[in-house]
Amino acid sequence: MQKTFVLHTLCALLALVALVSAAAQPPKVRKGLTEEQEIGGVQHPRLLPSRDFVALEEELETRFWHDKAQTILADKLASHKKLNENRAKNVIMFLGDGMSVHTIAATRAFLGDSNKQVYFEKFPYLGLSKTYAVNERTPDSASTATAYLSGVKANYGTIGVNAQVERADCVRGADASTHTQSIAQWAQEAGKWAGLVTTARVTHASPAGVYAHTAERNWEHDGLITDSGCSSELNMDIARQLVEWSVGRDLRVIMGGGRSYFRDHTMHDEEGNKGLRNDGRDLIKDWQEDKSNRGAKGEYVWSLKGLRETDLNKTDYLLGLFDASHLPYHGDRKRSHLEYAEPSLSDMTESAIKLLRRNDEGYFLFVESGRIDMAHHATLAHKALEDTEQFAAAVKLARDLTNEEDTLIVVTSDHSHTMSINGYPYRRQNIFSLAPNLAEDELPFTILSYANGPGSTANTYSASTGRVDLSHVDTTSADFRFQATVPLSSETHGAEDVAVFASGPYEHLFTGNYEQSSIPAMMAFAANMGPFSKDKLNE
């Protein structure tokens, strides 16, 4: 018995010595392979072919790829023969909040294959914008909204003010000399109508960039200002600015969520939700009274039914607040049976265009898919791609309802996220599934993953067992939190450039790499309005 124990112990020690020795030696090269080839095999492993993969017959032929390239080349040559230099009567800006280039690429796979195109990828011109804030490399939706709507880079967390204002500066933010003008204001001054549509609260950072000026993006109602130790009289909250200040007051279309931010905490909305304000105000009622006092017909709606019953041909102003806070994720509208209760982004976009196009002078419309960003923060990649798909559908609807000859459509994002497409997934493999190759710990990993976020503690690492084995987990569930390297309660933004797609008058201006703050300048030039109209340029 003792001899057996000694023998086993000796074998274990010899094995340990062998492991240490192997680790200290350079990697062995398999017979017939150079060291470079060996390393390349590790970096780019050959995986077993997917049994589900069936090659498209045409993709096996050289001629197919040449013909495809010929078609793309012909389209590019045709678009350069005659540049569209018409003046844009209308400008529609679509913002996919947090819609990184990775998000767009993953959405192609979500649509069925890597050779698919997300609708706006078909636009003839594409560029990249640099998203940094004045005081931060990685920006937020507030500083970026100031950039792409007013043409001024600002500090993180501030909206509609220049970089003289630091975040939450009660005094400097209230100084009108620091306030920037948005392209919505330029449009209004040019006789055009303006409006906004969002799946977030209408007081949230991105839509607030259309009309608001504040040192703190979180000051959406008065109570949040006093909670910060500032005066809600010196610093007007964002909801009040929307109803009382000139740009917000004159917006012809306002649609999104956020009812609770417009009513006092002693009041309840149409679905029984309590308000959040502390000043006793009902700003929705105030909005209605303002329109009546001006002799205009203002319609307030809070449901999809109400929106559909509104006669857009007889409505001068439309306020649609369809949720107490943000609207639901697009996929959850069906999963939670809300598709007949709350409008989709496409529903709101269609109504907005039909109302705004009644103005003979044209319009500016801002449309945001706000919940792409929120899904990424939660590492809910499935929901982020569902919302991106719906966002693309809204862009297509807008392009179908308008004319390329007089309507410029610009599609972009405010910032990126840390999601990446990794591993070596098979062609047409479900983008939400596990990569076909195992990690060195012999455990699987997800094709989509984040550099940080709540998916780390949920589905990546366990304090007791180490890396989580996802072999028997349904990673395709809409509520699955994708794997993340660094544990954080909320995943962070990324700092890299985002794409800009353009179709319509002066679409060719949007190529190249440029500051995000150049976007409203190019849109304004196309529409000949504001400080970038032709007669105000330094030519």
PDB file of C-alpha atoms in Angstrom, residues 19-154:
ATOM      1  CA  LEU A  19       4.668  20.532 -17.482  1.00  0.00           C
ATOM      2  CA  VAL A  20       6.981  23.181 -16.026  1.00  0.00           C
ATOM      3  CA  SER A  21       9.710  22.223 -18.492  1.00  0.00           C
ATOM      4  CA  ALA A  22       7.299  22.427 -21.424  1.00  0.00           C
ATOM      5  CA  ALA A  23       6.073  25.833 -20.327  1.00  0.00           C
ATOM      6  CA  ALA A  24       9.654  27.098 -20.182  1.00  0.00           C
ATOM      7  CA  GLN A  25      10.456  25.898 -23.707  1.00  0.00           C
ATOM      8  CA  PRO A  26       9.481  27.631 -26.937  1.00  0.00           C
ATOM      9  CA  PRO A  27       6.486  26.081 -28.691  1.00  0.00           C
ATOM     10  CA  LYS A  28       7.321  22.972 -30.670  1.00  0.00           C
ATOM     11  CA  VAL A  29       6.824  23.010 -34.380  1.00  0.00           C
ATOM     12  CA  ARG A  30       4.908  20.114 -35.855  1.00  0.00           C
ATOM     13  CA  LYS A  31       6.739  18.092 -38.438  1.00  0.00           C
ATOM     14  CA  GLY A  32       6.564  19.673 -41.873  1.00  0.00           C
ATOM     15  CA  LEU A  33       5.423  23.107 -40.543  1.00  0.00           C
ATOM     16  CA  THR A  34       7.495  26.234 -40.076  1.00  0.00           C
ATOM     17  CA  GLU A  35       7.183  28.087 -36.781  1.00  0.00           C
ATOM     18  CA  GLU A  36       5.265  30.852 -38.594  1.00  0.00           C
ATOM     19  CA  GLN A  37       2.803  28.318 -39.989  1.00  0.00           C
ATOM     20  CA  GLU A  38       2.387  26.728 -36.582  1.00  0.00           C
ATOM     21  CA  ILE A  39       1.604  30.058 -34.890  1.00  0.00           C
ATOM     22  CA  GLY A  40      -0.777  30.945 -37.703  1.00  0.00           C
ATOM     23  CA  GLY A  41      -2.672  27.704 -37.088  1.00  0.00           C
ATOM     24  CA  VAL A  42      -3.192  28.688 -33.473  1.00  0.00           C
ATOM     25  CA  GLN A  43      -4.302  32.210 -34.377  1.00  0.00           C
ATOM     26  CA  HIS A  44      -6.568  31.136 -37.214  1.00  0.00           C
ATOM     27  CA  PRO A  45      -7.812  27.612 -36.407  1.00  0.00           C
ATOM     28  CA  ARG A  46      -9.432  25.479 -39.069  1.00  0.00           C
ATOM     29  CA  LEU A  47     -12.850  24.544 -37.793  1.00  0.00           C
ATOM     30  CA  LEU A  48     -15.009  21.673 -38.898  1.00  0.00           C
ATOM     31  CA  PRO A  49     -17.470  22.887 -41.546  1.00  0.00           C
ATOM     32  CA  SER A  50     -20.986  23.592 -40.345  1.00  0.00           C
ATOM     33  CA  ARG A  51     -23.424  20.833 -41.227  1.00  0.00           C
ATOM     34  CA  ASP A  52     -26.100  23.487 -41.589  1.00  0.00           C
ATOM     35  CA  PHE A  53     -24.157  25.502 -44.132  1.00  0.00           C
ATOM     36  CA  VAL A  54     -25.209  25.158 -47.760  1.00  0.00           C
ATOM     37  CA  ALA A  55     -23.192  27.245 -50.187  1.00  0.00           C
ATOM     38  CA  LEU A  56     -25.088  29.495 -52.561  1.00  0.00           C
ATOM     39  CA  GLU A  57     -24.443  28.109 -56.028  1.00  0.00           C
ATOM     40  CA  GLU A  58     -23.672  31.495 -57.545  1.00  0.00           C
ATOM     41  CA  GLU A  59     -21.057  32.299 -54.889  1.00  0.00           C
ATOM     42  CA  LEU A  60     -18.921  29.435 -56.120  1.00  0.00           C
ATOM     43  CA  GLU A  61     -18.428  31.114 -59.477  1.00  0.00           C
ATOM     44  CA  THR A  62     -15.877  33.826 -60.200  1.00  0.00           C
ATOM     45  CA  ARG A  63     -18.332  35.446 -62.569  1.00  0.00           C
ATOM     46  CA  PHE A  64     -20.839  36.097 -59.768  1.00  0.00           C
ATOM     47  CA  TRP A  65     -18.391  38.239 -57.793  1.00  0.00           C
ATOM     48  CA  HIS A  66     -17.233  40.078 -60.907  1.00  0.00           C
ATOM     49  CA  ASP A  67     -20.815  40.833 -61.907  1.00  0.00           C
ATOM     50  CA  LYS A  68     -21.595  42.037 -58.386  1.00  0.00           C
ATOM     51  CA  ALA A  69     -18.566  44.325 -58.451  1.00  0.00           C
ATOM     52  CA  GLN A  70     -19.604  45.601 -61.890  1.00  0.00           C
ATOM     53  CA  THR A  71     -23.045  46.527 -60.550  1.00  0.00           C
ATOM     54  CA  ILE A  72     -21.587  48.365 -57.558  1.00  0.00           C
ATOM     55  CA  LEU A  73     -19.076  50.148 -59.788  1.00  0.00           C
ATOM     56  CA  ALA A  74     -21.798  51.157 -62.268  1.00  0.00           C
ATOM     57  CA  ASP A  75     -23.916  52.594 -59.437  1.00  0.00           C
ATOM     58  CA  LYS A  76     -20.986  54.616 -58.135  1.00  0.00           C
ATOM     59  CA  LEU A  77     -20.088  55.940 -61.583  1.00  0.00           C
ATOM     60  CA  ALA A  78     -23.712  56.890 -62.251  1.00  0.00           C
ATOM     61  CA  SER A  79     -24.023  58.771 -58.946  1.00  0.00           C
ATOM     62  CA  HIS A  80     -20.863  60.745 -59.711  1.00  0.00           C
ATOM     63  CA  LYS A  81     -21.969  61.725 -63.187  1.00  0.00           C
ATOM     64  CA  LYS A  82     -24.614  64.071 -61.838  1.00  0.00           C
ATOM     65  CA  LEU A  83     -24.281  65.190 -58.247  1.00  0.00           C
ATOM     66  CA  ASN A  84     -27.545  66.058 -56.539  1.00  0.00           C
ATOM     67  CA  GLU A  85     -27.024  69.734 -55.765  1.00  0.00           C
ATOM     68  CA  ASN A  86     -30.679  70.626 -55.348  1.00  0.00           C
ATOM     69  CA  ARG A  87     -31.530  72.627 -52.275  1.00  0.00           C
ATOM     70  CA  ALA A  88     -33.072  70.351 -49.651  1.00  0.00           C
ATOM     71  CA  LYS A  89     -36.607  71.400 -48.886  1.00  0.00           C
ATOM     72  CA  ASN A  90     -36.723  68.825 -46.106  1.00  0.00           C
ATOM     73  CA  VAL A  91     -34.061  67.311 -43.849  1.00  0.00           C
ATOM     74  CA  ILE A  92     -34.613  64.170 -41.786  1.00  0.00           C
ATOM     75  CA  MET A  93     -31.920  63.084 -39.356  1.00  0.00           C
ATOM     76  CA  PHE A  94     -32.107  59.521 -38.066  1.00  0.00           C
ATOM     77  CA  LEU A  95     -30.070  58.696 -34.977  1.00  0.00           C
ATOM     78  CA  GLY A  96     -29.455  55.130 -33.856  1.00  0.00           C
ATOM     79  CA  ASP A  97     -28.360  55.816 -30.288  1.00  0.00           C
ATOM     80  CA  GLY A  98     -25.303  53.662 -29.562  1.00  0.00           C
ATOM     81  CA  MET A  99     -25.474  52.083 -33.033  1.00  0.00           C
ATOM     82  CA  SER A 100     -21.821  51.180 -33.546  1.00  0.00           C
ATOM     83  CA  VAL A 101     -20.439  49.774 -36.796  1.00  0.00           C
ATOM     84  CA  HIS A 102     -20.332  46.407 -35.010  1.00  0.00           C
ATOM     85  CA  THR A 103     -24.050  46.745 -34.267  1.00  0.00           C
ATOM     86  CA  ILE A 104     -24.804  47.298 -37.962  1.00  0.00           C
ATOM     87  CA  ALA A 105     -22.647  44.338 -39.002  1.00  0.00           C
ATOM     88  CA  ALA A 106     -24.300  42.087 -36.405  1.00  0.00           C
ATOM     89  CA  THR A 107     -27.723  43.221 -37.629  1.00  0.00           C
ATOM     90  CA  ARG A 108     -26.848  41.927 -41.105  1.00  0.00           C
ATOM     91  CA  ALA A 109     -26.299  38.500 -39.583  1.00  0.00           C
ATOM     92  CA  PHE A 110     -29.511  38.899 -37.568  1.00  0.00           C
ATOM     93  CA  LEU A 111     -31.310  39.526 -40.882  1.00  0.00           C
ATOM     94  CA  GLY A 112     -30.079  36.131 -42.087  1.00  0.00           C
ATOM     95  CA  ASP A 113     -26.629  36.365 -43.626  1.00  0.00           C
ATOM     96  CA  SER A 114     -23.498  38.478 -43.763  1.00  0.00           C
ATOM     97  CA  ASN A 115     -24.279  39.366 -47.373  1.00  0.00           C
ATOM     98  CA  LYS A 116     -27.473  41.178 -46.343  1.00  0.00           C
ATOM     99  CA  GLN A 117     -27.660  44.956 -46.205  1.00  0.00           C
ATOM    100  CA  VAL A 118     -29.289  46.948 -43.464  1.00  0.00           C
ATOM    101  CA  TYR A 119     -31.532  49.289 -45.469  1.00  0.00           C
ATOM    102  CA  PHE A 120     -29.600  52.529 -44.981  1.00  0.00           C
ATOM    103  CA  GLU A 121     -26.361  50.794 -46.044  1.00  0.00           C
ATOM    104  CA  LYS A 122     -27.788  51.131 -49.547  1.00  0.00           C
ATOM    105  CA  PHE A 123     -27.496  54.920 -49.341  1.00  0.00           C
ATOM    106  CA  PRO A 124     -24.981  56.156 -51.925  1.00  0.00           C
ATOM    107  CA  TYR A 125     -22.651  58.024 -49.582  1.00  0.00           C
ATOM    108  CA  LEU A 126     -20.961  56.976 -46.365  1.00  0.00           C
ATOM    109  CA  GLY A 127     -18.567  58.705 -43.962  1.00  0.00           C
ATOM    110  CA  LEU A 128     -17.221  58.435 -40.434  1.00  0.00           C
ATOM    111  CA  SER A 129     -17.604  60.985 -37.643  1.00  0.00           C
ATOM    112  CA  LYS A 130     -15.363  61.497 -34.612  1.00  0.00           C
ATOM    113  CA  THR A 131     -17.455  61.425 -31.458  1.00  0.00           C
ATOM    114  CA  TYR A 132     -15.241  62.621 -28.589  1.00  0.00           C
ATOM    115  CA  ALA A 133     -16.439  65.313 -26.162  1.00  0.00           C
ATOM    116  CA  VAL A 134     -14.315  68.373 -25.366  1.00  0.00           C
ATOM    117  CA  ASN A 135     -13.323  66.967 -21.962  1.00  0.00           C
ATOM    118  CA  GLU A 136     -13.728  63.218 -22.542  1.00  0.00           C
ATOM    119  CA  ARG A 137     -12.440  60.739 -25.120  1.00  0.00           C
ATOM    120  CA  THR A 138     -15.521  58.549 -24.710  1.00  0.00           C
ATOM    121  CA  PRO A 139     -18.662  60.725 -25.030  1.00  0.00           C
ATOM    122  CA  ASP A 140     -22.244  60.464 -23.871  1.00  0.00           C
ATOM    123  CA  SER A 141     -25.514  61.167 -25.661  1.00  0.00           C
ATOM    124  CA  ALA A 142     -25.726  64.719 -24.295  1.00  0.00           C
ATOM    125  CA  SER A 143     -22.412  66.105 -25.540  1.00  0.00           C
ATOM    126  CA  THR A 144     -22.849  64.328 -28.872  1.00  0.00           C
ATOM    127  CA  ALA A 145     -26.386  65.703 -29.326  1.00  0.00           C
ATOM    128  CA  THR A 146     -24.963  69.192 -28.950  1.00  0.00           C
ATOM    129  CA  ALA A 147     -22.381  68.357 -31.624  1.00  0.00           C
ATOM    130  CA  TYR A 148     -24.588  66.767 -34.300  1.00  0.00           C
ATOM    131  CA  LEU A 149     -27.525  69.146 -33.764  1.00  0.00           C
ATOM    132  CA  SER A 150     -25.870  72.500 -33.108  1.00  0.00           C
ATOM    133  CA  GLY A 151     -22.404  72.086 -34.605  1.00  0.00           C
ATOM    134  CA  VAL A 152     -20.562  72.721 -31.323  1.00  0.00           C
ATOM    135  CA  LYS A 153     -18.517  70.215 -29.323  1.00  0.00           C
ATOM    136  CA  ALA A 154     -19.310  70.383 -25.610  1.00  0.00           C
TER     137      ALA A 154
END
